[in-house]
Amino acid sequence: MFDSEFERSLFDLRRAKLAEIEKLGQPAYPNQFSASHTLPQVREQWDGAAAEQLEANRVTVIVAGRIMAIRAQGKAGFATLQQGGQRLQIYVRLDAVGDQGFALYKLLDLGDHIGVSGYLFRTRTGELTVHVETLTFLAKAMLALPEKFHGLADVELRYRQRYVDLFTNLDSREVFVKRAKVLKAMRRFFDERGYLEVETPMMQQIAGGAAARPFVTHHNALDQDLFLRIAPELYLKRLVVGGFDRVYEINRNFRNEGVSTQHNPEFTMLEFYQAYANYHDLMDLTEELIAFVAREVNGTTITNFPIPKGPRAGEIVEIDLGKWQRLTMREAIVKWWWTEAGNPPMIEEFSSSVSFSRIVQQLYNVCKREQQAVGADLDRRPPYSQDVERRSLTVPAAALSLTLRQLASHGDSVLGQSIATVFEIVAEEHLIQPTIIYEFPTAVSPLSKQKPDDPEWVERFEFYIGGFEVGNAFSELNDPVEQHKRFEQQLTAREHGDDEAHQMDEDYVRALAYGLPPTGGEGIGIDRLVMLLTGSKSIRDVILFPLMRSREQKSEIGNQESDAK
RNA sequence: GAGCUCGUAGCUCAGUAGGUAGAGCAACGCCCUUUUAAGGCGUGGGUCCUGGGUUCGAAUCCCAGCGAGCUCACCA
């Protein structure tokens, strides 16, 4: 518990002060305090009250809070209490609180919790202040608070000791208040539209519904391995089969992958399903939902957001969550086609691996030329921010080169994957303003329904904001025979080394065999949406306790107990 | 998994032509009855992330490790 001798001796000192406080007749750890107002209530009600008004009609309040600043001044003194994210100053003077009360005041430290009763007034400088008449000790801070002006700035400490971050950095607290509002707004949105909120298994025997590697755990009594879910999708659709036409679930998914400013191994996802709807209905619903949540949380659809990745990383852009554009994946590739690569591809060229190879080759040639122009030593890719002009071509070059080889050896079976790769390379960085990208290759969408007129493409869309994907939706594949076939294709991919390929789920296919009505379903990354709405540049800033590598624990408090006697 | 950057007092940070460490806040003592990053006088507090190496001498230079941030890869 203690990081140093400094902390250990401070702890001892505070214990001694606690003993002194008890001698004054105040319990060291009282178990209750009845306040008349919270600090936010006091501020709301009397922030506008003038000094004369408070003098004429004396207002007595009983409030509690944590001491965030304390300034003793001889036989009087001030302190600033904090509660509910707000602050209120108190004024303590010997002739008002008496010897015992003032003795207690002198034993108080930064971080202590106290209760006071007294009347409101304004100081010379006009600050609303409680003129204290009685002081009640509530709990002691046994450790030193961070520096009062800068707060806790070390990001590692802010994540590991979030409890300190939350009361020292009120901006941090505000993010999580907003996060709660996001969840509340979403529930309201779906509840009002007749969706049923449900909870499906987090521990699953087959981790399905997404392409990702799962965490494995074990049930002792059943002696059976289980997976933490990577998505609730397959269970939610079973519920639609069961007759719950509209369901949603907001809960954690777990994916055994790296961490980044947009990824945490456990993250919160909203998934919802609506019978008799298709992906076009969901596009409308998505635009409505995001704008609704933005207005509920921020009062506006405008948000200022620091772009977290890509060539414009760090740039703060104004995003209007009420204004959307829609493009097919193929249209997006054409729209953001590199001008250096010549004329953009024609739609027909996406339909065979031979013609698509030529498209990929054109992009790859640009990378080669640029690399040669910059210099042959460009094996290592310069950071985006230092070389925006060059479009930082080594990584795209590597991906494009791999794609070319795959197309050459596997032909049409990797066409879908290749198109998705090209989309990410040319288009993703441009998707700052809300954009729906629809029509995905069937090969990368094992759970989506094909377009009636073109079985190589599915009725699926993803939406992008701020340069990253926020949600994913599709018309659900409800043909059990086709679903079984898609699972088998995934198994083949798995055998070829794709350990993120979907597993076979026979029971899910059986559920479909009972008849899933035409259904649209969608998943939205809540953490990312919260980032957008709070202007946070890292997902860790919107997760209370992000995953951190474990650290050695130091001496325990129990040891200190015995030492202190 | 890779690259770049960082790690000095409880906190926020100084300190490189290599000479065994400083400031502010916090703490402790004293003064001060309208202050607010209160003020004044005084005091204590550091395995300079860890382990090696170079050197007469390392917070500083080199190597390895640990932790973190960022960028990238993977994904939502």
XYZ file of C-alpha atoms (C1' of nucleotides) in Angstrom:
641
model
C 0.000 0.000 0.000
C 2.739 2.495 0.832
C 4.962 3.777 -1.929
C 7.529 5.290 0.356
C 8.622 6.151 3.865
C 6.995 9.506 3.270
C 3.622 7.827 2.923
C 4.215 5.511 5.843
C 5.089 8.361 8.189
C 2.225 10.472 6.900
C -0.128 7.586 7.590
C 1.160 7.345 11.166
C 0.789 11.071 11.571
C -2.795 10.963 10.374
C -3.567 8.135 12.795
C -2.300 10.325 15.579
C -4.537 13.141 14.360
C -7.482 10.764 14.288
C -6.792 9.941 17.938
C -6.798 13.680 18.706
C -10.082 14.059 16.887
C -11.594 11.279 18.984
C -10.420 13.099 22.127
C -12.522 16.049 20.952
C -15.562 13.781 21.167
C -15.900 13.075 17.448
C -15.903 9.454 16.313
C -13.046 8.669 13.903
C -15.353 6.824 11.522
C -18.947 7.900 12.069
C -21.475 5.899 10.091
C -23.972 8.529 9.090
C -24.501 12.194 8.329
C -27.758 13.904 7.419
C -27.321 16.814 5.047
C -30.031 19.281 4.134
C -28.612 19.830 0.655
C -25.997 18.449 -1.665
C -23.375 20.931 -2.819
C -24.806 20.991 -6.366
C -28.212 21.790 -4.851
C -26.774 24.668 -2.833
C -25.031 26.049 -5.877
C -28.059 25.750 -8.051
C -30.334 27.434 -5.564
C -28.108 30.248 -4.269
C -25.441 30.911 -6.866
C -27.496 33.839 -8.051
C -28.317 35.203 -4.579
C -26.824 38.599 -3.771
C -24.919 39.291 -0.536
C -27.657 41.588 0.815
C -30.308 39.024 0.027
C -28.436 36.332 1.988
C -27.977 38.757 4.874
C -31.617 39.801 4.967
C -33.002 36.247 4.805
C -30.456 34.071 6.514
C -30.281 30.600 4.949
C -28.984 27.746 7.066
C -27.646 24.646 5.298
C -26.166 21.342 6.389
C -23.739 19.991 3.799
C -20.965 17.473 3.483
C -17.981 17.082 1.209
C -14.331 16.334 0.731
C -11.825 19.070 1.584
C -10.018 19.997 -1.633
C -8.350 23.153 -0.363
C -7.742 24.484 3.116
C -6.361 27.849 4.155
C -5.893 28.492 7.849
C -5.498 32.055 8.922
C -4.778 32.359 12.593
C -8.035 32.200 14.498
C -10.096 31.639 11.374
C -9.767 29.818 8.104
C -11.309 28.696 4.866
C -11.740 25.344 3.191
C -13.253 24.247 -0.088
C -15.582 21.257 -0.005
C -16.258 19.115 -3.045
C -19.204 16.841 -3.633
C -21.010 15.664 -6.717
C -18.388 17.259 -8.935
C -18.979 20.723 -7.509
C -17.324 22.877 -4.905
C -18.396 25.207 -2.143
C -16.252 27.280 0.165
C -16.681 27.243 3.927
C -15.494 29.792 6.462
C -14.597 28.649 9.959
C -13.855 31.080 12.754
C -13.017 30.460 16.351
C -15.708 32.709 17.772
C -18.364 30.932 15.672
C -17.469 27.276 16.194
C -15.911 27.468 19.672
C -12.668 26.032 20.991
C -13.593 22.417 20.295
C -14.773 23.149 16.791
C -11.720 25.159 15.961
C -9.430 22.503 17.416
C -11.079 20.076 15.022
C -10.611 22.477 12.104
C -6.902 22.600 12.839
C -6.713 18.797 12.735
C -8.229 18.627 9.257
C -6.216 17.719 6.179
C -6.673 17.895 2.450
C -8.892 15.059 1.360
C -10.804 14.674 4.628
C -14.575 14.338 4.516
C -16.485 16.659 6.821
C -19.994 17.879 7.380
C -20.847 21.427 8.358
C -23.876 23.409 9.282
C -24.004 27.164 9.026
C -25.452 30.028 7.061
C -24.703 31.230 3.569
C -22.983 34.540 2.919
C -20.760 36.150 0.376
C -17.146 37.049 1.105
C -15.539 40.345 0.227
C -14.654 38.928 -3.174
C -18.235 37.806 -3.683
C -17.826 34.056 -3.306
C -20.762 32.079 -1.969
C -19.573 30.618 1.339
C -20.946 28.744 4.333
C -20.321 30.550 7.605
C -19.807 27.446 9.722
C -21.439 27.050 13.115
C -20.824 23.342 13.666
C -18.202 21.061 12.203
C -18.632 17.286 12.026
C -15.754 15.017 11.218
C -16.699 12.225 8.767
C -13.597 10.439 7.448
C -9.878 11.036 7.108
C -7.609 10.957 4.083
C -4.609 8.979 5.280
C -2.609 9.580 2.099
C -1.418 12.761 0.412
C -3.504 14.198 -2.397
C -1.959 15.050 -5.767
C -0.735 18.545 -6.397
C -3.720 20.827 -6.138
C -3.173 22.949 -9.208
C -2.250 20.362 -11.837
C -4.135 17.435 -10.337
C -3.091 13.918 -11.197
C -1.426 14.265 -14.597
C 0.436 10.977 -14.998
C -1.849 9.006 -17.312
C -0.728 5.691 -15.938
C -1.644 6.735 -12.405
C -4.926 8.170 -13.634
C -5.930 4.787 -15.045
C -4.533 2.631 -12.262
C -5.845 4.842 -9.457
C -9.004 6.087 -11.088
C -10.480 6.784 -7.638
C -7.947 9.594 -7.271
C -8.345 10.802 -10.842
C -12.102 11.099 -10.417
C -12.047 13.471 -7.479
C -8.996 15.472 -8.519
C -9.728 15.868 -12.224
C -13.334 16.903 -12.591
C -13.082 16.708 -16.392
C -12.489 13.016 -16.002
C -15.535 12.684 -13.790
C -17.597 14.533 -16.397
C -16.697 11.989 -19.074
C -18.202 9.189 -17.022
C -21.282 11.181 -16.157
C -21.782 11.657 -19.881
C -21.164 7.994 -20.523
C -24.036 7.161 -18.185
C -26.213 9.623 -20.086
C -25.344 7.911 -23.358
C -26.503 4.559 -22.002
C -29.638 6.082 -20.554
C -30.477 7.804 -23.837
C -29.981 4.608 -25.810
C -32.217 2.611 -23.514
C -34.863 5.286 -23.798
C -34.612 5.293 -27.568
C -35.141 1.550 -27.839
C -37.644 1.231 -25.010
C -39.826 3.853 -26.656
C -39.781 1.854 -29.867
C -40.939 -1.369 -28.303
C -37.597 -3.167 -27.971
C -37.110 -5.563 -25.068
C -33.816 -5.288 -23.179
C -32.353 -8.752 -22.642
C -29.223 -10.377 -21.267
C -27.642 -13.301 -23.048
C -24.684 -15.454 -21.994
C -21.288 -13.859 -21.514
C -19.776 -17.325 -21.132
C -20.379 -19.357 -24.239
C -19.466 -22.811 -25.478
C -18.968 -21.488 -28.989
C -17.674 -17.934 -29.261
C -19.553 -16.722 -32.309
C -21.099 -13.676 -33.919
C -17.876 -11.916 -34.880
C -14.422 -12.484 -36.294
C -12.119 -12.371 -33.287
C -10.080 -14.517 -30.962
C -11.818 -15.237 -27.664
C -10.626 -15.524 -24.077
C -10.878 -19.041 -22.695
C -11.995 -19.941 -19.197
C -12.970 -23.145 -17.449
C -15.949 -24.378 -15.474
C -14.727 -26.729 -12.762
C -17.876 -28.657 -11.865
C -18.728 -29.358 -15.496
C -15.048 -29.727 -16.346
C -15.658 -27.774 -19.483
C -13.879 -24.959 -21.263
C -15.953 -21.869 -21.946
C -15.301 -18.755 -23.989
C -15.984 -15.197 -22.946
C -18.269 -13.917 -25.629
C -16.971 -11.951 -28.563
C -20.544 -10.929 -29.488
C -24.112 -11.626 -28.328
C -25.341 -11.802 -31.927
C -26.272 -15.468 -32.293
C -28.187 -15.546 -29.003
C -30.106 -12.396 -29.812
C -31.256 -13.850 -33.126
C -32.339 -17.036 -31.317
C -34.580 -14.715 -29.301
C -36.107 -13.290 -32.457
C -36.813 -16.871 -33.533
C -38.441 -17.250 -30.112
C -40.841 -14.432 -30.879
C -39.182 -11.406 -29.306
C -39.418 -9.319 -32.454
C -37.397 -6.418 -31.119
C -34.575 -7.001 -28.665
C -31.486 -5.131 -27.573
C -28.605 -5.820 -25.255
C -25.975 -3.468 -23.878
C -23.077 -5.282 -22.337
C -19.436 -6.240 -22.524
C -17.723 -8.182 -25.285
C -14.264 -9.652 -24.840
C -11.742 -10.009 -27.619
C -8.296 -11.390 -27.130
C -6.458 -8.765 -29.144
C -4.030 -5.919 -28.711
C -4.850 -2.632 -27.055
C -4.782 0.758 -28.717
C -6.439 4.117 -28.435
C -9.521 2.528 -30.030
C -9.360 -0.957 -28.501
C -9.733 -2.364 -25.035
C -9.952 -6.156 -24.569
C -13.322 -5.734 -22.890
C -15.571 -3.175 -24.449
C -19.229 -2.293 -24.330
C -21.428 -3.040 -27.266
C -25.035 -2.302 -28.036
C -26.666 -4.880 -30.253
C -30.256 -4.718 -31.413
C -32.439 -6.779 -33.717
C -35.682 -5.911 -35.377
C -37.919 -8.409 -37.125
C -39.358 -7.423 -40.520
C -36.645 -4.799 -41.010
C -33.772 -4.821 -43.461
C -30.500 -2.928 -43.595
C -32.074 0.125 -45.211
C -34.440 0.460 -42.267
C -31.457 0.208 -39.930
C -29.619 2.968 -41.789
C -32.509 5.317 -41.066
C -32.734 4.123 -37.479
C -28.970 4.563 -36.957
C -28.991 8.164 -38.115
C -31.935 8.863 -35.856
C -30.351 7.089 -32.871
C -26.960 8.789 -33.040
C -28.481 12.244 -33.437
C -30.902 11.538 -30.575
C -28.164 10.409 -28.212
C -25.988 13.397 -29.115
C -28.804 15.817 -28.339
C -29.694 14.067 -25.076
C -26.074 14.090 -23.900
C -24.656 17.314 -25.330
C -27.744 19.243 -26.331
C -26.434 19.400 -29.896
C -25.367 17.113 -32.714
C -22.110 19.034 -33.101
C -19.054 17.588 -31.422
C -15.375 18.512 -31.539
C -13.225 15.477 -31.835
C -9.469 14.878 -32.011
C -8.909 12.385 -34.819
C -7.177 9.439 -33.163
C -5.397 7.851 -36.118
C -4.464 8.170 -39.752
C -2.760 11.039 -41.560
C -4.787 13.663 -39.687
C -4.215 12.152 -36.226
C -4.462 14.758 -33.498
C -6.326 17.305 -35.586
C -9.491 18.508 -33.878
C -12.418 18.465 -36.248
C -16.003 19.572 -35.886
C -18.320 16.677 -36.561
C -22.057 16.974 -37.081
C -23.693 13.767 -35.901
C -26.906 14.876 -37.549
C -25.499 14.974 -41.086
C -24.795 11.693 -42.837
C -23.652 10.476 -46.206
C -24.151 7.000 -47.628
C -21.890 5.247 -50.107
C -21.483 1.678 -51.200
C -18.076 0.187 -50.497
C -17.350 0.208 -54.214
C -18.439 3.832 -54.560
C -16.167 4.758 -51.653
C -13.190 3.138 -53.367
C -13.962 5.048 -56.554
C -14.555 8.318 -54.702
C -11.283 8.261 -52.791
C -9.262 6.597 -55.514
C -5.674 7.838 -55.488
C -5.310 10.326 -58.307
C -1.724 9.161 -58.875
C -3.094 5.689 -59.679
C -4.790 6.837 -62.859
C -8.473 6.497 -63.666
C -10.678 5.020 -60.930
C -11.976 1.478 -61.482
C -15.279 0.725 -63.206
C -17.942 -1.133 -61.236
C -17.577 -4.245 -63.442
C -13.919 -4.511 -62.502
C -14.857 -5.507 -58.945
C -16.478 -8.692 -60.183
C -13.502 -10.908 -60.951
C -10.140 -11.554 -59.359
C -8.416 -11.003 -62.696
C -9.788 -7.517 -63.281
C -9.530 -6.589 -59.611
C -5.865 -7.594 -59.582
C -5.252 -4.845 -62.119
C -6.880 -2.359 -59.740
C -4.701 -3.451 -56.855
C -1.650 -3.349 -59.106
C -2.344 0.293 -59.986
C -2.343 1.235 -56.292
C 0.718 -0.847 -55.611
C 2.589 0.890 -58.430
C 1.926 4.235 -56.779
C 3.437 2.970 -53.551
C 6.482 1.707 -55.400
C 6.994 4.968 -57.253
C 6.585 7.034 -54.101
C 8.984 4.849 -52.207
C 11.559 5.188 -54.922
C 11.058 8.938 -55.002
C 11.555 9.247 -51.260
C 14.544 6.942 -51.192
C 15.343 3.279 -51.105
C 15.888 3.235 -47.362
C 12.183 3.496 -46.613
C 11.772 0.020 -45.192
C 10.674 1.665 -42.010
C 7.572 3.666 -42.284
C 7.720 7.270 -41.064
C 4.982 8.259 -38.637
C 1.998 9.714 -40.405
C 2.292 13.098 -38.752
C 5.813 13.633 -40.075
C 5.106 12.767 -43.674
C 1.532 13.408 -44.572
C 2.478 14.311 -48.135
C 3.919 10.920 -48.882
C 0.797 9.227 -47.572
C 3.093 6.891 -45.662
C 3.138 4.140 -48.165
C 5.039 1.236 -46.743
C 2.176 -0.359 -44.849
C -0.305 -0.014 -47.725
C 2.417 -1.356 -49.996
C 2.835 -4.441 -47.834
C -0.927 -5.047 -47.649
C -1.354 -4.475 -51.369
C 1.519 -6.763 -52.217
C 0.038 -9.526 -50.052
C -3.356 -9.000 -51.664
C -1.848 -9.309 -55.128
C -0.186 -12.591 -54.253
C -3.393 -13.977 -52.742
C -5.426 -12.972 -55.762
C -2.882 -14.660 -58.025
C -2.891 -17.935 -56.117
C -6.462 -18.199 -54.800
C -8.416 -16.284 -57.415
C -12.050 -15.425 -56.802
C -12.160 -17.062 -53.359
C -10.207 -14.120 -51.886
C -11.832 -11.409 -54.018
C -14.177 -10.221 -51.265
C -11.407 -9.954 -48.711
C -9.258 -8.091 -51.228
C -11.938 -5.526 -51.958
C -12.393 -4.915 -48.230
C -8.628 -4.408 -47.882
C -8.534 -1.878 -50.715
C -11.480 -0.053 -49.177
C -9.612 0.307 -45.893
C -6.481 1.550 -47.619
C -8.012 4.216 -49.834
C -11.204 5.238 -48.068
C -11.152 4.741 -44.302
C -9.027 7.777 -43.458
C -11.564 10.050 -45.168
C -14.537 8.883 -43.121
C -14.454 11.684 -40.569
C -17.983 12.993 -40.929
C -20.706 10.387 -40.262
C -20.726 8.008 -43.195
C -22.600 4.809 -43.907
C -20.685 2.375 -46.098
C -22.991 -0.313 -47.458
C -22.868 -3.469 -49.558
C -20.061 -5.721 -48.360
C -18.468 -8.737 -50.035
C -20.243 -11.950 -49.046
C -16.933 -13.603 -48.233
C -16.290 -11.310 -45.265
C -19.884 -11.442 -44.006
C -20.806 -14.990 -42.964
C -23.984 -13.963 -41.120
C -25.424 -11.468 -43.602
C -28.085 -11.919 -46.242
C -27.071 -11.676 -49.883
C -28.419 -9.049 -52.228
C -31.249 -10.668 -54.219
C -29.700 -9.627 -57.543
C -26.038 -10.258 -56.694
C -25.044 -13.113 -54.377
C -21.429 -11.927 -54.204
C -22.535 -8.937 -52.167
C -24.525 -8.759 -48.933
C -27.005 -6.334 -47.438
C -24.630 -5.002 -44.829
C -23.315 -1.618 -43.759
C -20.810 -0.194 -41.350
C -20.834 3.374 -40.194
C -17.759 5.444 -39.642
C -17.248 8.618 -37.638
C -13.983 10.361 -36.794
C -12.018 8.019 -39.042
C -12.978 4.749 -37.381
C -15.774 2.223 -37.435
C -18.480 2.763 -34.852
C -21.141 0.268 -35.898
C -21.919 -2.686 -38.121
C -25.328 -3.830 -39.329
C -26.981 -6.136 -41.823
C -30.041 -7.913 -43.022
C -29.688 -11.192 -41.156
C -29.133 -14.354 -43.099
C -32.114 -16.550 -42.192
C -31.764 -19.435 -44.622
C -30.445 -22.360 -42.522
C -29.046 -24.197 -45.528
C -27.114 -21.163 -46.723
C -25.996 -20.419 -43.140
C -24.660 -23.957 -42.772
C -22.754 -23.549 -46.012
C -21.245 -20.219 -44.865
C -20.128 -21.785 -41.602
C -18.444 -24.560 -43.564
C -16.645 -21.973 -45.675
C -15.468 -20.354 -42.454
C -14.239 -23.721 -41.228
C -12.203 -24.042 -44.404
C -10.712 -20.608 -43.790
C -9.960 -21.700 -40.233
C -8.151 -24.774 -41.522
C -6.150 -22.482 -43.781
C -4.884 -20.700 -40.694
C -7.459 -17.941 -40.150
C -7.984 -18.365 -36.391
C -10.523 -15.558 -36.387
C -12.800 -17.360 -38.816
C -16.207 -18.226 -37.476
C -16.817 -21.558 -35.765
C -19.649 -23.919 -36.712
C -22.681 -23.439 -34.473
C -25.113 -26.279 -35.194
C -27.631 -25.139 -32.607
C -27.794 -21.698 -34.205
C -28.460 -23.298 -37.590
C -31.189 -25.404 -35.924
C -32.738 -22.225 -34.505
C -32.799 -20.721 -38.008
C -34.454 -23.922 -39.217
C -37.451 -23.144 -37.017
C -37.817 -19.946 -38.982
C -36.251 -16.523 -38.362
C -38.442 -13.815 -39.841
C -36.681 -11.318 -42.098
C -34.647 -9.365 -39.553
C -32.189 -6.507 -39.407
C -29.525 -6.407 -36.715
C -26.844 -3.968 -35.652
C -23.968 -3.569 -33.222
C -22.606 -0.236 -32.004
C -19.381 0.283 -30.062
C -20.476 2.313 -27.071
C -16.984 3.237 -25.929
C -16.179 4.725 -29.306
C -19.428 6.620 -29.402
C -18.652 8.014 -25.949
C -15.213 9.058 -27.234
C -16.908 11.004 -30.011
C -19.385 12.652 -27.684
C -16.785 13.620 -25.079
C -13.914 14.527 -27.410
C -11.719 11.842 -25.847
C -8.720 10.766 -27.875
C -8.235 7.395 -26.197
C -10.729 4.650 -25.385
C -9.029 4.399 -22.006
C -10.300 7.847 -21.156
C -13.887 6.591 -21.393
C -13.391 3.273 -19.575
C -13.258 3.596 -15.789
C -10.722 0.860 -15.243
C -8.953 0.064 -18.523
C -6.845 -3.064 -18.637
C -3.272 -2.420 -17.483
C -0.345 -4.737 -17.137
C -0.147 -5.889 -13.527
C 2.445 -4.447 -11.229
C 4.147 -5.797 -8.126
C 2.270 -4.931 -4.982
C 4.166 -3.258 -2.201
C 3.779 -3.657 1.552
C 0.287 -4.300 2.855
C -1.667 -2.142 5.227
C -1.899 -5.059 7.668
C 1.832 -4.887 8.329
C 1.459 -1.254 9.177
C -1.255 -2.120 11.711
C 1.154 -4.131 13.847
C 4.047 -1.711 13.350
C 1.978 1.161 14.607
C 1.303 -0.356 18.027
C 3.736 -8.315 -32.198
C 6.968 -3.862 -34.291
C 8.896 1.262 -34.142
C 9.417 6.006 -31.561
C 9.365 8.675 -26.875
C 9.318 8.811 -21.666
C 10.442 7.005 -16.239
C 14.193 12.414 -10.799
C 10.634 13.825 -3.468
C 3.577 11.770 -2.127
C 2.101 15.205 -6.644
C 3.679 18.745 -10.859
C 8.315 19.462 -12.881
C 13.758 21.570 -13.378
C 18.602 19.403 -13.618
C 23.322 16.452 -20.336
C 30.271 19.764 -22.645
C 29.616 13.157 -16.898
C 31.788 15.813 -10.635
C 27.100 11.233 -5.688
C 20.452 16.297 -6.759
C 16.775 21.231 -6.885
C 11.891 24.276 -7.117
C 6.612 24.740 -6.320
C 2.548 22.145 -4.126
C 1.799 18.601 -0.182
C 3.924 17.440 5.003
C 5.898 19.222 10.014
C 6.706 23.760 13.608
C 5.590 29.010 14.436
C 2.765 33.854 12.999
C -1.806 35.629 10.835
C -10.226 36.353 12.185
C -12.873 37.587 4.459
C -8.736 33.939 1.978
C -9.116 31.481 -2.726
C -2.738 28.352 -7.044
C -3.561 33.057 0.485
C 0.990 35.012 2.653
C 5.582 35.189 6.002
C 9.700 32.597 8.842
C 11.819 27.813 9.701
C 12.317 22.121 9.207
C 12.207 17.269 7.266
C 11.688 14.177 2.886
C 15.014 11.103 -2.870
C 17.332 2.783 -4.022
C 17.388 9.704 -9.643
C 12.425 2.634 -12.615
C 15.721 -2.139 -12.116
C 20.313 -4.765 -13.328
C 24.832 -4.676 -15.810
C 28.816 -1.868 -18.482
C 32.218 2.450 -19.788
C 34.777 5.967 -16.447
C 38.994 8.174 -11.213
C 33.719 9.595 -11.009
C 26.997 8.216 -14.003
C 20.363 11.061 -12.816
C 23.391 12.336 -17.275
C 26.906 7.914 -21.916
C 26.170 2.374 -23.613
C 23.486 -2.536 -23.159
C 19.521 -5.500 -21.208
C 15.012 -5.730 -18.531
C 10.359 -3.661 -16.297
C 6.364 -0.077 -16.728
C 3.844 3.727 -19.534
C 2.351 6.905 -23.701
C 2.080 7.436 -28.903
C 2.206 5.419 -33.954
C 1.408 0.931 -36.662
C -0.489 -4.180 -37.221
C -5.466 -6.881 -35.660
C -10.300 -5.650 -34.704
C -15.616 -2.659 -33.043
